[in-house]
C-alpha atoms as one frame of an Amber mdcrd trajectory, in Angstrom:
protein
 131.509  80.393  87.285 134.223  80.289  84.810 137.607  81.662  84.930 136.399
  84.267  80.995 133.594  84.767  83.237 134.610  85.045  86.399 137.573  87.522
  84.310 135.423  89.891  82.465 132.564  89.981  85.291 135.421  91.573  87.584
 137.165  93.929  85.101 133.355  95.442  83.941 133.497  95.937  88.960 135.936
  97.458  88.459 134.881  99.768  85.554 138.032  98.527  82.920 138.344  98.368
  79.791 139.376  95.581  77.546 142.690  97.766  76.961 143.245  98.759  80.191
 144.221  95.052  81.830 145.439  93.676  78.474 148.932  95.584  79.724 150.873
  95.497  77.384 151.054  91.434  77.949 148.883  90.452  76.250 146.706  90.803
  73.731 143.419  92.725  73.767 141.995  89.622  70.622 143.485  87.074  73.606
 141.654  88.490  76.806 138.110  88.773  74.575 139.133  84.790  73.520 139.634
  84.098  77.234 136.198  86.355  78.595 134.032  84.639  76.033 135.628  80.742
  76.829 136.903  80.193  73.591 140.114  79.705  75.220 142.852  79.423  77.723
 144.994  81.794  79.894 148.115  80.171  80.715 148.993  80.551  84.142 151.717
  83.056  83.272 149.044  84.633  81.740 146.458  84.177  84.735 149.004  85.561
  87.204 149.514  88.507  85.366 145.850  89.023  84.443 144.958  88.497  89.338
 148.276  90.575  89.467 145.678  93.788  87.032 142.586  93.074  89.341 144.539
  93.195  92.562 143.101  89.665  92.997 145.350  86.437  93.457 145.286  83.763
  91.124 143.404  81.223  93.817 141.022  84.032  92.968 140.293  83.189  88.906
 141.121  78.944  89.344 139.228  78.676  92.610 135.846  76.456  91.572 132.829
  78.168  93.472 132.488  77.112  96.482 136.423  77.729  97.343 135.658  81.594
  95.721 132.766  81.809  98.372 135.690  80.680 101.207 137.800  83.440  99.785
 135.931  86.653  99.711 134.556  85.588 102.852 138.435  85.474 103.616 138.617
  88.828 101.898 135.707  90.465 103.682 136.569  89.213 107.534 139.651  90.432
 108.120 138.335  94.339 106.836 134.927  93.953 108.598 136.906  93.106 112.326
 139.146  95.646 112.026 136.583  98.163 111.318 135.176  95.789 114.726 138.315
  96.387 116.560 138.312  99.872 116.160 135.148 100.575 117.248 133.998 102.305
 113.952 130.358 100.329 114.734 128.062 101.004 111.980 130.536 101.482 109.512
 131.703  97.447 110.562 127.415  97.076 111.026 127.467  98.274 106.845 129.814
  96.049 105.746 129.076  92.994 107.407 124.926  94.231 105.523 126.855  94.421
 102.510 128.918  91.310 102.536 129.095  87.707 100.076 128.797  85.851 102.594
 126.561  87.842 105.099 124.549  84.888 105.829 128.333  83.392 107.292 127.649
  82.747 111.296 130.910  84.580 111.668 129.606  87.701 109.970 126.206  87.439
 111.269 127.562  87.767 115.307 129.403  90.676 114.323 126.264  91.891 112.767
 124.130  91.318 116.027 126.949  93.146 118.321 126.796  96.443 115.845 123.468
  96.394 116.410 123.868  96.299 119.924 126.810  99.297 119.859 125.015 100.718
 117.857 121.562 100.608 119.295 123.590 101.769 122.718 124.658 105.104 120.707
 121.283 105.669 119.884 119.683 105.371 123.335 122.152 106.943 124.686 121.754
 109.916 122.231 117.331 110.340 123.476 117.010 108.307 119.903 114.429 105.864
 121.867 113.477 104.682 118.331 115.772 104.080 116.512 117.170 102.003 119.424
 113.750 100.049 119.164 115.175  98.880 116.080 118.848  99.283 116.097 117.665
  96.302 119.409 115.601  94.312 117.166 118.014  93.771 114.958 120.701  92.591
 116.290 118.043  90.115 118.136 117.341  89.206 114.311 121.634  88.163 113.340
 121.188  86.786 116.691 117.997  84.942 115.025 120.507  83.372 112.036 123.803
  82.705 114.131 124.998  79.172 115.564 127.572  81.165 117.661 125.881  81.834
 121.520 123.847  84.811 121.730 123.217  84.650 125.183 124.090  87.929 126.346
 123.129  89.820 124.055 119.605  88.699 124.117 119.897  89.810 127.757 121.251
  92.973 126.799 118.764  94.222 125.233 116.822  92.939 126.758 116.815  94.597
 129.644 117.947  97.999 127.396 113.558  97.437 126.147 113.011  97.048 129.387
 114.341  99.828 130.801 112.694 101.851 127.917 108.843 100.477 128.787 109.774
 102.806 131.792 108.934 105.424 129.567 106.010 104.288 126.663 105.069 100.584
 126.239 104.549 101.935 122.466 109.013 101.078 123.625 108.667  97.034 123.310
 110.556  94.505 120.940 108.333  93.174 117.714 111.032  90.422 117.643 110.724
  88.738 121.868 108.612  89.369 124.668 111.400  91.880 127.221 109.557  90.381
 129.964 110.519  87.586 129.628 113.924  87.802 128.709 116.661  85.914 131.107
 118.435  89.196 131.916 121.233  87.843 133.662 124.429  87.240 131.710 123.868
  90.724 131.354 124.713  92.304 134.583 128.094  91.618 133.824 127.510  95.502
 132.285 127.539  97.892 134.789 124.351  99.645 132.471 123.036  96.294 132.872
 122.723  96.072 136.731 121.609  99.533 137.678 118.985  98.956 135.133 118.170
  95.763 137.360 118.544  97.642 140.418 116.106 100.276 139.256 113.210  96.784
 139.523 114.189  95.389 142.077 113.599  98.843 144.059 110.031  99.242 142.013
 109.685  95.751 143.966 110.804  96.884 147.078 113.092  94.487 147.127 116.440
  94.607 148.468 119.780  95.373 146.032 122.610  94.824 147.889 126.130  97.717
 148.394 125.871 100.153 146.141 129.388  99.377 145.228 128.079  96.199 144.286
 126.073  97.433 141.597 128.402 100.324 140.080 131.165 102.303 141.444 131.116
 104.971 144.347 130.562 109.128 142.626 128.970 107.178 139.101 125.597 108.967
 137.871 124.624 105.239 138.543 125.790 104.573 142.126 124.612 107.669 143.477
 121.024 107.585 141.302 120.332 104.519 143.319 121.687 105.903 146.265 119.398
 108.852 145.607 115.972 106.085 145.039 117.337 104.411 148.658 116.959 108.021
 150.115 113.939 108.516 149.039 112.621 105.053 149.890 113.626 106.057 153.299
 111.763 110.050 152.915 115.103 111.574 153.430 115.046 113.999 150.059 117.557
 116.380 151.154 120.543 113.759 151.192 118.118 112.628 147.231 118.751 115.799
 146.531 122.126 116.174 147.286 122.952 112.782 145.407 120.950 113.998 142.051
 122.877 116.762 142.001 125.832 115.635 142.019 123.826 113.700 138.814 124.671
 116.961 136.724 127.392 118.023 137.966 129.545 114.977 137.521 132.424 115.175
 134.335 130.012 111.272 133.728 128.486 111.614 130.465 124.605 111.385 131.328
 122.654 109.068 128.992 119.065 110.994 128.374 116.701 108.852 129.030 118.470
 108.007 132.305 118.567 112.098 133.045 114.821 112.437 132.415 114.379 110.268
 134.722 116.807 112.147 137.514 114.712 115.183 137.032 111.638 112.785 137.655
 113.224 112.985 141.110 114.728 116.079 141.932 111.178 117.216 141.064 109.955
 115.178 143.660 112.711 115.981 146.158 112.537 119.863 145.457 108.721 119.126
 146.516 109.492 117.550 149.826 112.013 119.879 150.540 109.874 122.260 149.809
 111.577 123.828 147.246 108.835 124.792 144.702 111.279 127.005 142.142 113.537
 124.232 140.997 110.505 121.278 142.287 108.726 123.677 138.851 112.204 124.779
 136.967 113.201 120.842 137.349 109.260 119.935 135.786 109.995 121.906 132.785
 113.517 119.890 132.075 111.615 116.839 132.196 109.028 116.899 129.969 110.776
 119.413 127.652 112.974 115.731 127.428 110.092 113.671 127.372 109.974 115.214
 124.028 112.147 114.962 122.724 112.798 110.673 123.932 109.391 110.150 121.799
 109.939 112.743 118.576
């Protein structure tokens, strides 16, 4: 793109008239000739116009390839700032609207943002929304040359956990059952979700401390599950009830399974009123999660 075309494009994008751009330093006629390519601006004029357009002179003088590099450099600093301040939804929108959207680095950041937004939707109980963002994260992973093992493994864990609710909550991009989830086991939720799978298979999961800190909802739920396997429903009930009283936030999907286990424990210890109340809580939350 020639310098005159570039100046005109920027001026129009900034909703500036020729008169507003020229100010007092150059004439409107001269700017018109520069924009239509019949005159070349001096270096001093380039500097003046660049200042008025709030871009660098080098951007106006750069060829198309250099222009893309400049645009990415300008965008990536803003994208990284949004990411570092954990404004993941804003950062995601910035990546999607970037002129360098196919760039490897931007696609990697986009995949991270989609994963964080998916986790927010999951914790808030919007499972269908979480599925959509998780698949978007996978698609971004497929468009970058950066290593994405951790992201793919984490996405796989979330999908495997959500299949506990419904087979419809699955990925349209991967078969979550075939994902290598081990890179994700550095994350507390992922260790918890994998431990539940081990318990389902009656496999040893080791000490609770190796999965999550004591007195966190994750550790308490796993401890309760172990007590239930041993038929100690009173002890399991105490652990589960602590989760409801705990100050730590509890993801709504996890809360559903806590209600399920509380209903079982109450029934086993013959607290039928409690079992009924938790069954109602369970049904109401289940309907919300799948809405």
